[in-house]
Amino acid sequence: MNSSCRTIAVVAALLLASCATRPQPFRTGVAPGELIHKDSGFSFPGRIGSFARVSGHQYDSWGKDISIGYNGDIPSVVTVYVYAANGRDVESTLTAQSAAVLTSYPDARITGRRTVQVTPADISAESVSFAFSTLFFGKEQQLHSQLVLARYGDNFIKYRITYPAAIADLAGEDSSRFLQRFAWP
């Protein structure tokens, strides 16, 4: 084996070893299909109301910064993020997250801001609503998107809710039920 092939083999082995040792952020829960985030204790059921869990993502190598996506039976998406607050407050984080939405979608505009209640325990969270158009469920359309942010201990819990503006009444009601049903530890 020549030197460059040996180097490639060593790099490949190291990459595989690092993937194998990367901690998995979830464990299986008691309920069928339930995932529990090990770091925060948040439970992600397979279904919440009309929403089915479809994806998960780990953003850091320790498994503390994660998201879980849910698709509604009607065209709507809710993504729940759990990540470390690292000493930041809700207001400055909400401002930074809102700026990221406005930067990501050139025609985005803020359409409202309010305090909402989340979880069956009616915990207060801050919400910013946006309007913009982009490709969604296979077609370019005008969307309503909501960013909801709250703090839980040393973590932020962020929800991104997006659905077509054309069905805002129905989808808004459905996603509000999701916010009410998603229980915290």
PDB file of C-alpha atoms in Angstrom, residues 39-40 42 82-90 123 150-157 184-185:
ATOM      1  CA  ASP A  39     -29.601  15.989  28.482  1.00  0.00           C
ATOM      2  CA  SER A  40     -32.853  17.862  29.134  1.00  0.00           C
ATOM      3  CA  PHE A  42     -37.739  16.346  27.103  1.00  0.00           C
ATOM      4  CA  VAL A  82     -33.664  22.360  22.796  1.00  0.00           C
ATOM      5  CA  TYR A  83     -30.316  24.061  23.366  1.00  0.00           C
ATOM      6  CA  ALA A  84     -28.187  25.579  26.126  1.00  0.00           C
ATOM      7  CA  ALA A  85     -28.958  29.166  27.112  1.00  0.00           C
ATOM      8  CA  ASN A  86     -25.284  29.811  27.964  1.00  0.00           C
ATOM      9  CA  GLY A  87     -26.171  32.822  30.125  1.00  0.00           C
ATOM     10  CA  ARG A  88     -28.266  34.565  27.450  1.00  0.00           C
ATOM     11  CA  ASP A  89     -31.684  35.993  28.250  1.00  0.00           C
ATOM     12  CA  VAL A  90     -34.913  35.339  26.349  1.00  0.00           C
ATOM     13  CA  ILE A 123     -45.944  28.216  30.699  1.00  0.00           C
ATOM     14  CA  ALA A 150     -39.068  30.055  26.359  1.00  0.00           C
ATOM     15  CA  ARG A 151     -36.509  29.109  28.948  1.00  0.00           C
ATOM     16  CA  TYR A 152     -36.438  25.869  30.893  1.00  0.00           C
ATOM     17  CA  GLY A 153     -33.657  25.773  33.491  1.00  0.00           C
ATOM     18  CA  ASP A 154     -30.371  26.185  31.642  1.00  0.00           C
ATOM     19  CA  ASN A 155     -31.987  25.535  28.242  1.00  0.00           C
ATOM     20  CA  PHE A 156     -33.992  27.411  25.659  1.00  0.00           C
ATOM     21  CA  ILE A 157     -36.953  25.700  24.080  1.00  0.00           C
ATOM     22  CA  TRP A 184     -42.151  19.585  29.377  1.00  0.00           C
ATOM     23  CA  PRO A 185     -40.345  17.443  31.990  1.00  0.00           C
TER      24      PRO A 185
END
